[in-house]
Amino acid sequence: MSVSEMLQMPGQLSSTVRKVIQIRRAGYLEFFVDTWHKQGDFSKITIGPITIFLAVHPDQVKHIAIDSRNKYDKRASYDMVRKLLLGNGLLTSTGEEWRRQRKLMSPFFTPRGIEQYTAVMFEEGKLFIDRWDKLARSGQTVDIIDEMMKITASIILKAMFSKSTDLATIQMKDAVETLIGTVTLRNLSPVALPLWLPTASNKRYFAARKKVDDYINTIIQERRNLPQEQWPNDLLTRLMITREEETGQLMNDRQVLDEAITIFFAGHETTARTLSFTWYALAQNPDVAAKLQAELATLPADRVPDLDDLKKLSYGLQVIKETLRLYPAAPIYSRDAVEDDTMLGQAIPVGAKVLLSPFLTHRHPDFWPDPLRFDPDRWTPEREKAQHPQAYHPFAAGQRICIGNNFSLLESHILLALLAARFAPRLVPGPEIKLEMAGTLNVPGGIAMVIERRSGKQTN
């Protein structure tokens, strides 16, 4: 709803603003937790002209994402992300265009397809060992979220563009985070000021937008000016040379740009948050950390582990999966009803927004005993097989499950093995962290930690 439309409806404006203020005071994540506790697994929320349904039970996730998937899509809920951040990339495209793009890009992200990027993950991880060795010697306090953003941005830049200088990593990371912040603030604001107003935040947004677009477009044009046989074997090249099966067409440069931004966003932001909360959980659960260290102690002492070594580290992967359960990087995601539907006797009309929440579903006591306890043993093969398939959906569910889930899991597992074998980040004493939903799962002010070297462990 525009500002002018809202001003012409003072009664509705007052009610809507009061509701939004109530939500913002509680915090969006806390508001939805409270709604679930008060109204149950399926609730209806009305904010002015907007109708929102919150679906928590795994059977409801199955209904929306799988059984009735053709009745839901990413429409109005993703307009802001589409317009201001990701364009018409895979995350935001819809209908036949999405199906075409998904089919085109799926081979890049199969377990076999991503193995070619393990060398990049190990290489950048080894360089980060040197960084943490210096931090361990200095004893300085760091924000572990910022630390993980640095390493995951470096990895995706190298995998995507075959470039990963410190300056490029910092500039791209900061620019994309500015874009994400703009989208988050505008989505959460009851009245969003027009982008054409020369406010400080709007100026920051357009500067960041230009920086990201210029960086990627320059690399695309550099490749166009070279014989194709000289193009590096990275994700950008694969986007540029892959032809659609039916038409034989290549992606145009605008589509390549949108997909590249989407991959960069998904490839560094969400994985960084998963790793950040992994370090937090390990620091809070010394018994889990000890069990992880016992597994890591089986690695060869004379060298940095490789992919074959990693495949033997089952408990490390269980730790990552349990982090994704308690701290899913995307705590809530939405779907828009494109056809009328009914669930549990409740009509869901065209245009309604349905929220699915991994954060809440993963805490459902009917499916997760002692749900707030961090317990990687939930992820033994036997226990994982016995779970309701939709009780766990950190990467979404159904046909629109995140295409980069295998990339993220592998990257998280590699970095955890490389760093946890040598370092034990320690929480700085202070108030308990507060979780918030700011697009992705966030902690206001970050998570303050000190990097400590494991006793007797060499870092080279």
Short mmCIF file of C-alpha atoms in Angstrom, two decimals:
data_model
loop_
_atom_site.label_atom_id
_atom_site.label_comp_id
_atom_site.label_asym_id
_atom_site.label_seq_id
_atom_site.Cartn_x
_atom_site.Cartn_y
_atom_site.Cartn_z
CA MET A 1 0.00 0.00 0.00
CA SER A 2 1.42 3.42 -0.95
CA VAL A 3 1.74 6.33 1.47
CA SER A 4 -0.95 8.32 -0.38
CA GLU A 5 -3.40 5.40 -0.28
CA MET A 6 -2.85 4.91 3.44
CA LEU A 7 -3.35 8.61 4.19
CA GLN A 8 -6.75 8.46 2.50
CA MET A 9 -7.83 5.69 4.93
CA PRO A 10 -7.17 7.18 8.40
CA GLY A 11 -9.14 4.55 10.32
CA GLN A 12 -7.41 1.65 8.62
CA LEU A 13 -4.07 3.46 8.79
CA SER A 14 -4.41 3.91 12.55
CA SER A 15 -5.31 0.26 13.09
CA THR A 16 -2.56 -0.97 10.79
CA VAL A 17 0.13 1.25 12.30
CA ARG A 18 -0.87 0.22 15.83
CA LYS A 19 -0.58 -3.44 14.83
CA VAL A 20 2.79 -2.92 13.17
CA ILE A 21 4.09 -0.97 16.17
CA GLN A 22 2.97 -3.83 18.42
CA ILE A 23 4.81 -6.34 16.23
CA ARG A 24 7.96 -4.24 16.02
CA ARG A 25 8.09 -3.70 19.77
CA ALA A 26 7.92 -7.43 20.36
CA GLY A 27 10.26 -8.16 17.46
CA TYR A 28 8.96 -9.97 14.39
CA LEU A 29 10.39 -13.32 15.39
CA GLU A 30 9.06 -13.06 18.94
CA PHE A 31 5.67 -11.95 17.61
CA PHE A 32 5.35 -15.12 15.50
CA VAL A 33 6.56 -17.32 18.37
CA ASP A 34 3.89 -15.72 20.59
CA THR A 35 1.23 -16.12 17.89
CA TRP A 36 2.05 -19.82 17.58
CA HIS A 37 1.89 -20.38 21.33
CA LYS A 38 -1.44 -18.55 21.63
CA GLN A 39 -3.23 -19.68 18.46
CA GLY A 40 -1.71 -23.06 17.67
CA ASP A 41 -0.18 -24.58 14.58
CA PHE A 42 -2.35 -22.74 12.06
CA SER A 43 -3.25 -19.12 12.72
CA LYS A 44 -4.68 -16.16 10.85
CA ILE A 45 -3.21 -12.67 11.26
CA THR A 46 -4.88 -9.55 9.86
CA ILE A 47 -2.88 -6.34 9.42
CA GLY A 48 -5.03 -3.72 7.69
CA PRO A 49 -5.87 -5.06 4.21
CA ILE A 50 -3.27 -7.84 4.49
CA THR A 51 -4.24 -11.38 5.47
CA ILE A 52 -1.43 -13.64 6.67
CA PHE A 53 -1.61 -17.30 7.62
CA LEU A 54 1.10 -18.85 9.78
CA ALA A 55 1.50 -22.60 9.19
CA VAL A 56 3.75 -24.51 11.61
CA HIS A 57 2.76 -28.19 11.66
CA PRO A 58 4.80 -30.41 9.27
CA ASP A 59 1.56 -31.66 7.66
CA GLN A 60 0.71 -28.05 6.83
CA VAL A 61 4.17 -27.48 5.37
CA LYS A 62 3.56 -30.54 3.20
CA HIS A 63 0.17 -29.23 2.08
CA ILE A 64 1.52 -25.81 1.05
CA ALA A 65 4.90 -26.81 -0.39
CA ILE A 66 4.14 -30.22 -1.89
CA ASP A 67 0.52 -31.43 -2.10
CA SER A 68 -0.98 -28.09 -3.24
CA ARG A 69 2.21 -26.54 -4.58
CA ASN A 70 0.56 -25.31 -7.80
CA LYS A 71 -1.74 -23.09 -5.72
CA TYR A 72 1.19 -21.15 -4.24
CA ASP A 73 4.09 -19.18 -5.68
CA LYS A 74 6.45 -16.32 -4.91
CA ARG A 75 4.45 -13.30 -6.03
CA ALA A 76 3.78 -10.08 -4.08
CA SER A 77 5.69 -11.32 -1.02
CA TYR A 78 8.91 -11.17 -3.02
CA ASP A 79 8.30 -7.93 -4.95
CA MET A 80 10.68 -5.95 -2.74
CA VAL A 81 13.43 -8.55 -2.97
CA ARG A 82 12.85 -8.85 -6.71
CA LYS A 83 12.95 -5.09 -7.27
CA LEU A 84 15.74 -4.03 -4.94
CA LEU A 85 18.05 -7.03 -4.53
CA LEU A 86 17.93 -10.13 -6.72
CA GLY A 87 16.11 -9.10 -9.88
CA ASN A 88 14.53 -12.07 -11.61
CA GLY A 89 17.02 -14.66 -10.42
CA LEU A 90 16.12 -18.20 -9.46
CA LEU A 91 15.10 -17.27 -5.90
CA THR A 92 12.47 -14.76 -7.06
CA SER A 93 11.36 -15.88 -10.55
CA THR A 94 7.98 -17.56 -10.91
CA GLY A 95 5.97 -19.90 -13.10
CA GLU A 96 7.38 -21.20 -16.35
CA GLU A 97 10.38 -18.87 -16.19
CA TRP A 98 11.37 -20.35 -12.82
CA ARG A 99 10.97 -23.92 -14.13
CA ARG A 100 13.19 -23.11 -17.11
CA GLN A 101 15.88 -21.54 -14.93
CA ARG A 102 15.74 -24.32 -12.34
CA LYS A 103 16.21 -26.97 -15.00
CA LEU A 104 19.09 -25.02 -16.51
CA MET A 105 20.93 -24.52 -13.21
CA SER A 106 20.19 -27.76 -11.34
CA PRO A 107 23.21 -29.66 -12.76
CA PHE A 108 25.54 -27.01 -11.28
CA PHE A 109 24.42 -27.79 -7.72
CA THR A 110 24.09 -31.57 -7.51
CA PRO A 111 26.40 -33.26 -4.96
CA ARG A 112 28.61 -34.29 -7.87
CA GLY A 113 28.40 -30.86 -9.50
CA ILE A 114 29.63 -28.98 -6.43
CA GLU A 115 32.61 -31.23 -5.77
CA GLN A 116 34.67 -29.23 -8.26
CA TYR A 117 34.45 -26.29 -5.82
CA THR A 118 35.84 -28.17 -2.83
CA ALA A 119 39.37 -27.10 -3.82
CA VAL A 120 38.28 -23.46 -3.50
CA MET A 121 36.68 -24.13 -0.11
CA PHE A 122 39.80 -25.84 1.22
CA GLU A 123 42.13 -23.21 -0.26
CA GLU A 124 40.24 -20.26 1.22
CA GLY A 125 39.78 -22.16 4.49
CA LYS A 126 43.55 -22.66 4.80
CA LEU A 127 44.11 -18.93 4.29
CA PHE A 128 41.55 -18.24 7.00
CA ILE A 129 43.51 -20.47 9.39
CA ASP A 130 46.33 -17.92 9.10
CA ARG A 131 43.92 -15.09 9.91
CA TRP A 132 42.60 -16.86 13.00
CA ASP A 133 46.11 -17.74 14.11
CA LYS A 134 46.88 -14.00 14.23
CA LEU A 135 43.61 -13.29 16.04
CA ALA A 136 44.41 -16.02 18.57
CA ARG A 137 47.80 -14.42 19.26
CA SER A 138 46.28 -10.94 19.64
CA GLY A 139 43.42 -12.05 21.90
CA GLN A 140 41.14 -9.40 20.43
CA THR A 141 37.36 -9.71 20.49
CA VAL A 142 35.65 -10.29 17.15
CA ASP A 143 32.08 -10.57 15.92
CA ILE A 144 31.90 -14.18 14.80
CA ILE A 145 29.13 -13.34 12.32
CA ASP A 146 31.38 -10.81 10.59
CA GLU A 147 34.23 -13.35 10.59
CA MET A 148 32.08 -15.97 8.88
CA MET A 149 30.76 -13.40 6.38
CA LYS A 150 34.36 -12.73 5.35
CA ILE A 151 35.26 -16.35 4.66
CA THR A 152 32.02 -17.31 2.90
CA ALA A 153 32.14 -14.16 0.74
CA SER A 154 35.71 -15.02 -0.22
CA ILE A 155 34.73 -18.57 -1.18
CA ILE A 156 31.71 -17.63 -3.29
CA LEU A 157 33.66 -14.89 -5.09
CA LYS A 158 36.34 -17.40 -6.03
CA ALA A 159 33.84 -20.11 -7.00
CA MET A 160 31.64 -17.66 -8.88
CA PHE A 161 34.14 -15.35 -10.57
CA SER A 162 37.62 -16.87 -9.98
CA LYS A 163 38.44 -13.66 -8.08
CA SER A 164 38.89 -13.31 -4.34
CA THR A 165 41.08 -10.36 -3.38
CA ASP A 166 40.66 -9.01 0.14
CA LEU A 167 39.43 -5.66 -1.23
CA ALA A 168 36.87 -7.24 -3.58
CA THR A 169 35.63 -9.54 -0.82
CA ILE A 170 35.09 -6.68 1.62
CA GLN A 171 33.52 -4.38 -0.98
CA MET A 172 31.10 -6.99 -2.34
CA LYS A 173 30.23 -8.26 1.14
CA ASP A 174 29.52 -4.76 2.43
CA ALA A 175 27.57 -3.75 -0.69
CA VAL A 176 25.34 -6.82 -0.67
CA GLU A 177 24.73 -6.44 3.06
CA THR A 178 23.66 -2.82 2.41
CA LEU A 179 21.19 -4.05 -0.22
CA ILE A 180 19.86 -6.71 2.16
CA GLY A 181 19.50 -4.14 4.93
CA THR A 182 17.53 -1.82 2.67
CA VAL A 183 15.13 -4.59 1.64
CA THR A 184 14.69 -5.70 5.25
CA LEU A 185 13.96 -2.20 6.55
CA ARG A 186 11.47 -1.44 3.79
CA ASN A 187 9.70 -4.78 4.25
CA LEU A 188 9.35 -4.18 7.98
CA SER A 189 8.34 -0.52 7.79
CA PRO A 190 4.62 0.38 7.87
CA VAL A 191 5.35 3.40 5.63
CA ALA A 192 8.30 3.15 3.23
CA LEU A 193 9.53 6.46 1.81
CA PRO A 194 9.95 6.54 -1.98
CA LEU A 195 13.36 5.57 -3.31
CA TRP A 196 13.63 8.78 -5.32
CA LEU A 197 13.91 10.85 -2.13
CA PRO A 198 17.61 11.74 -1.57
CA THR A 199 17.77 10.30 1.95
CA ALA A 200 21.03 8.98 3.35
CA SER A 201 19.73 5.40 3.30
CA ASN A 202 18.54 5.70 -0.31
CA LYS A 203 21.91 7.10 -1.36
CA ARG A 204 23.68 4.19 0.35
CA TYR A 205 21.37 1.75 -1.42
CA PHE A 206 22.01 3.16 -4.91
CA ALA A 207 25.77 3.35 -4.32
CA ALA A 208 25.80 -0.29 -3.22
CA ARG A 209 23.58 -1.32 -6.15
CA LYS A 210 25.95 0.35 -8.61
CA LYS A 211 29.00 -1.24 -7.00
CA VAL A 212 27.56 -4.77 -7.25
CA ASP A 213 26.25 -4.35 -10.79
CA ASP A 214 29.46 -2.72 -12.04
CA TYR A 215 31.64 -5.42 -10.48
CA ILE A 216 29.73 -8.30 -12.08
CA ASN A 217 29.10 -6.58 -15.43
CA THR A 218 32.80 -5.76 -15.76
CA ILE A 219 33.73 -9.42 -15.29
CA ILE A 220 31.06 -10.49 -17.81
CA GLN A 221 32.39 -8.06 -20.41
CA GLU A 222 36.00 -9.07 -19.75
CA ARG A 223 35.01 -12.64 -20.61
CA ARG A 224 33.10 -11.60 -23.69
CA ASN A 225 36.31 -9.97 -24.94
CA LEU A 226 38.29 -13.22 -24.58
CA PRO A 227 38.14 -16.40 -26.66
CA GLN A 228 35.80 -18.78 -24.85
CA GLU A 229 38.54 -21.38 -24.39
CA GLN A 230 40.29 -18.85 -22.09
CA TRP A 231 37.31 -18.45 -19.77
CA PRO A 232 37.94 -19.90 -16.29
CA ASN A 233 35.95 -22.95 -15.21
CA ASP A 234 33.77 -21.24 -12.59
CA LEU A 235 30.08 -20.72 -11.94
CA LEU A 236 29.90 -17.53 -14.01
CA THR A 237 31.28 -19.29 -17.06
CA ARG A 238 28.79 -22.11 -16.58
CA LEU A 239 25.96 -19.58 -16.47
CA MET A 240 27.24 -17.89 -19.61
CA ILE A 241 27.73 -21.00 -21.75
CA THR A 242 24.83 -23.24 -20.73
CA ARG A 243 22.05 -23.40 -23.31
CA GLU A 244 18.39 -24.00 -22.65
CA GLU A 245 17.53 -27.51 -23.76
CA GLU A 246 14.34 -26.68 -25.70
CA THR A 247 15.41 -23.47 -27.46
CA GLY A 248 19.20 -23.65 -27.44
CA GLN A 249 19.28 -20.08 -26.15
CA LEU A 250 21.92 -18.67 -23.82
CA MET A 251 21.09 -16.43 -20.86
CA ASN A 252 21.28 -12.73 -21.67
CA ASP A 253 23.62 -10.58 -19.59
CA ARG A 254 20.77 -9.25 -17.40
CA GLN A 255 19.74 -12.77 -16.48
CA VAL A 256 23.36 -13.76 -15.84
CA LEU A 257 23.71 -10.73 -13.55
CA ASP A 258 20.53 -11.59 -11.61
CA GLU A 259 21.58 -15.22 -11.17
CA ALA A 260 25.09 -14.21 -10.12
CA ILE A 261 23.76 -11.84 -7.44
CA THR A 262 21.34 -14.53 -6.26
CA ILE A 263 24.13 -17.10 -5.96
CA PHE A 264 26.40 -14.63 -4.16
CA PHE A 265 23.63 -13.73 -1.68
CA ALA A 266 22.62 -17.34 -1.03
CA GLY A 267 26.21 -18.57 -1.10
CA HIS A 268 27.60 -16.31 1.58
CA GLU A 269 24.86 -14.75 3.72
CA THR A 270 23.01 -17.88 4.81
CA THR A 271 26.06 -20.15 5.14
CA ALA A 272 27.84 -17.52 7.21
CA ARG A 273 24.95 -17.38 9.65
CA THR A 274 24.85 -21.17 9.92
CA LEU A 275 28.55 -21.27 10.79
CA SER A 276 28.22 -18.36 13.23
CA PHE A 277 25.52 -20.12 15.20
CA THR A 278 27.55 -23.34 15.05
CA TRP A 279 30.41 -21.63 16.91
CA TYR A 280 27.91 -20.15 19.36
CA ALA A 281 26.30 -23.55 20.00
CA LEU A 282 29.67 -25.28 20.47
CA ALA A 283 30.75 -22.62 22.98
CA GLN A 284 27.48 -23.12 24.87
CA ASN A 285 27.65 -26.92 24.81
CA PRO A 286 31.10 -28.16 25.90
CA ASP A 287 29.97 -31.81 25.81
CA VAL A 288 29.14 -31.47 22.10
CA ALA A 289 32.41 -29.62 21.47
CA ALA A 290 34.35 -32.40 23.19
CA LYS A 291 32.66 -35.07 21.08
CA LEU A 292 33.43 -33.09 17.92
CA GLN A 293 37.07 -32.71 18.98
CA ALA A 294 37.32 -36.45 19.57
CA GLU A 295 36.21 -37.03 15.98
CA LEU A 296 38.58 -34.36 14.63
CA ALA A 297 41.45 -35.98 16.53
CA THR A 298 41.19 -38.92 14.13
CA LEU A 299 42.33 -36.70 11.24
CA PRO A 300 45.92 -36.97 10.01
CA ALA A 301 48.17 -34.82 12.17
CA ASP A 302 50.70 -34.06 9.44
CA ARG A 303 48.43 -32.27 6.94
CA VAL A 304 45.22 -30.32 6.41
CA PRO A 305 42.29 -32.73 5.79
CA ASP A 306 40.86 -33.28 2.31
CA LEU A 307 37.45 -34.32 0.99
CA ASP A 308 38.08 -38.02 1.60
CA ASP A 309 38.89 -37.23 5.23
CA LEU A 310 35.77 -35.10 5.50
CA LYS A 311 33.49 -37.96 4.45
CA LYS A 312 34.53 -39.80 7.60
CA LEU A 313 33.49 -36.94 9.90
CA SER A 314 29.83 -37.84 10.41
CA TYR A 315 29.47 -36.08 13.76
CA GLY A 316 30.65 -32.77 12.29
CA LEU A 317 27.82 -32.94 9.76
CA GLN A 318 25.38 -33.79 12.55
CA VAL A 319 26.50 -30.63 14.36
CA ILE A 320 25.78 -28.55 11.24
CA LYS A 321 22.34 -30.12 10.81
CA GLU A 322 21.44 -29.47 14.43
CA THR A 323 22.54 -25.86 14.06
CA LEU A 324 20.22 -25.56 11.06
CA ARG A 325 17.43 -26.98 13.19
CA LEU A 326 17.71 -24.54 16.09
CA TYR A 327 19.08 -21.58 14.13
CA PRO A 328 17.80 -21.78 10.53
CA ALA A 329 19.30 -18.93 8.53
CA ALA A 330 15.89 -18.24 6.97
CA PRO A 331 13.61 -18.50 10.03
CA ILE A 332 10.45 -17.71 8.06
CA TYR A 333 9.66 -17.78 4.35
CA SER A 334 6.47 -16.94 2.51
CA ARG A 335 4.26 -18.19 -0.30
CA ASP A 336 1.43 -16.32 -2.02
CA ALA A 337 -1.85 -18.05 -2.84
CA VAL A 338 -2.38 -17.92 -6.60
CA GLU A 339 -5.54 -20.05 -6.41
CA ASP A 340 -8.19 -20.34 -3.72
CA ASP A 341 -7.37 -23.10 -1.27
CA THR A 342 -8.71 -24.61 1.94
CA MET A 343 -6.72 -26.08 4.82
CA LEU A 344 -8.17 -27.40 8.08
CA GLY A 345 -11.53 -25.92 7.09
CA GLN A 346 -10.03 -22.43 6.71
CA ALA A 347 -10.42 -20.70 3.34
CA ILE A 348 -7.16 -19.32 1.95
CA PRO A 349 -8.13 -16.84 -0.78
CA VAL A 350 -6.10 -15.80 -3.79
CA GLY A 351 -3.63 -13.11 -2.73
CA ALA A 352 -3.26 -14.30 0.86
CA LYS A 353 0.25 -14.65 2.22
CA VAL A 354 1.15 -17.95 3.90
CA LEU A 355 4.19 -18.01 6.18
CA LEU A 356 6.12 -21.22 6.74
CA SER A 357 8.58 -21.15 9.61
CA PRO A 358 11.49 -23.55 10.00
CA PHE A 359 12.29 -21.72 13.25
CA LEU A 360 8.92 -22.75 14.72
CA THR A 361 8.47 -26.14 13.05
CA HIS A 362 11.95 -27.14 14.27
CA ARG A 363 10.82 -26.38 17.83
CA HIS A 364 7.56 -28.32 17.65
CA PRO A 365 7.56 -30.59 20.75
CA ASP A 366 5.45 -33.26 19.00
CA PHE A 367 8.33 -33.87 16.58
CA TRP A 368 11.41 -32.77 18.52
CA PRO A 369 11.72 -34.04 22.12
CA ASP A 370 13.25 -31.39 24.37
CA PRO A 371 13.25 -29.07 21.34
CA LEU A 372 15.45 -26.29 22.73
CA ARG A 373 18.31 -28.64 23.59
CA PHE A 374 21.22 -28.64 21.13
CA ASP A 375 21.62 -32.35 20.40
CA PRO A 376 23.50 -33.47 17.25
CA ASP A 377 22.65 -37.09 18.08
CA ARG A 378 19.21 -36.37 16.62
CA TRP A 379 20.98 -36.76 13.27
CA THR A 380 22.18 -40.33 13.44
CA PRO A 381 20.99 -42.15 10.27
CA GLU A 382 18.41 -44.14 12.22
CA ARG A 383 16.86 -41.15 13.99
CA GLU A 384 16.93 -38.96 10.89
CA LYS A 385 15.14 -41.64 8.87
CA ALA A 386 12.37 -41.81 11.48
CA GLN A 387 11.56 -38.08 11.30
CA HIS A 388 8.51 -36.60 9.60
CA PRO A 389 9.96 -35.44 6.24
CA GLN A 390 8.65 -31.88 6.65
CA ALA A 391 9.50 -31.51 10.35
CA TYR A 392 12.84 -30.19 9.12
CA HIS A 393 12.99 -27.66 6.29
CA PRO A 394 15.89 -25.24 6.82
CA PHE A 395 16.29 -24.81 3.05
CA ALA A 396 12.51 -24.62 2.42
CA ALA A 397 10.49 -27.59 1.15
CA GLY A 398 9.05 -29.05 -2.02
CA GLN A 399 10.00 -28.08 -5.54
CA ARG A 400 11.35 -24.69 -4.41
CA ILE A 401 13.83 -26.08 -1.93
CA CYS A 402 17.02 -24.02 -2.06
CA ILE A 403 19.13 -25.19 -5.01
CA GLY A 404 22.32 -24.37 -3.07
CA ASN A 405 21.62 -26.60 -0.07
CA ASN A 406 24.33 -29.13 -1.01
CA PHE A 407 26.87 -26.35 -1.60
CA SER A 408 26.07 -24.79 1.80
CA LEU A 409 26.26 -28.08 3.72
CA LEU A 410 29.57 -29.03 2.11
CA GLU A 411 31.09 -25.59 2.68
CA SER A 412 29.93 -25.52 6.31
CA HIS A 413 31.30 -29.01 6.94
CA ILE A 414 34.69 -28.20 5.39
CA LEU A 415 35.15 -24.94 7.29
CA LEU A 416 34.04 -26.48 10.57
CA ALA A 417 36.57 -29.31 10.16
CA LEU A 418 39.43 -26.99 9.19
CA LEU A 419 38.85 -24.40 11.91
CA ALA A 420 37.51 -26.47 14.81
CA ALA A 421 40.50 -28.81 14.57
CA ARG A 422 42.74 -25.85 15.44
CA PHE A 423 40.64 -23.26 17.24
CA ALA A 424 37.99 -23.03 19.95
CA PRO A 425 36.16 -19.66 19.75
CA ARG A 426 35.08 -18.58 23.23
CA LEU A 427 32.07 -16.42 24.03
CA VAL A 428 32.82 -13.08 25.65
CA PRO A 429 30.87 -12.82 28.95
CA GLY A 430 27.78 -10.68 28.61
CA PRO A 431 24.01 -10.74 28.27
CA GLU A 432 22.40 -13.71 26.54
CA ILE A 433 22.11 -13.13 22.82
CA LYS A 434 18.76 -12.06 21.40
CA LEU A 435 17.63 -13.57 18.13
CA GLU A 436 15.82 -11.41 15.60
CA MET A 437 14.47 -11.85 12.11
CA ALA A 438 16.01 -9.31 9.75
CA GLY A 439 15.51 -11.13 6.49
CA THR A 440 17.82 -13.83 7.81
CA LEU A 441 18.28 -14.89 11.43
CA ASN A 442 20.35 -12.24 13.15
CA VAL A 443 21.75 -11.13 16.50
CA PRO A 444 21.66 -7.35 17.08
CA GLY A 445 25.21 -6.24 17.72
CA GLY A 446 26.66 -9.58 16.63
CA ILE A 447 28.12 -12.44 18.67
CA ALA A 448 31.27 -11.37 20.50
CA MET A 449 33.91 -14.11 20.73
CA VAL A 450 37.63 -14.52 21.26
CA ILE A 451 39.51 -16.91 18.98
CA GLU A 452 41.56 -19.33 21.09
CA ARG A 453 44.00 -21.90 19.74
CA ARG A 454 43.31 -25.44 20.82
CA SER A 455 45.81 -26.58 23.38
CA GLY A 456 48.83 -28.20 21.77
CA LYS A 457 47.42 -27.88 18.23
CA GLN A 458 49.64 -26.46 15.52
CA THR A 459 47.94 -24.23 12.96
CA ASN A 460 50.13 -25.06 9.98
#
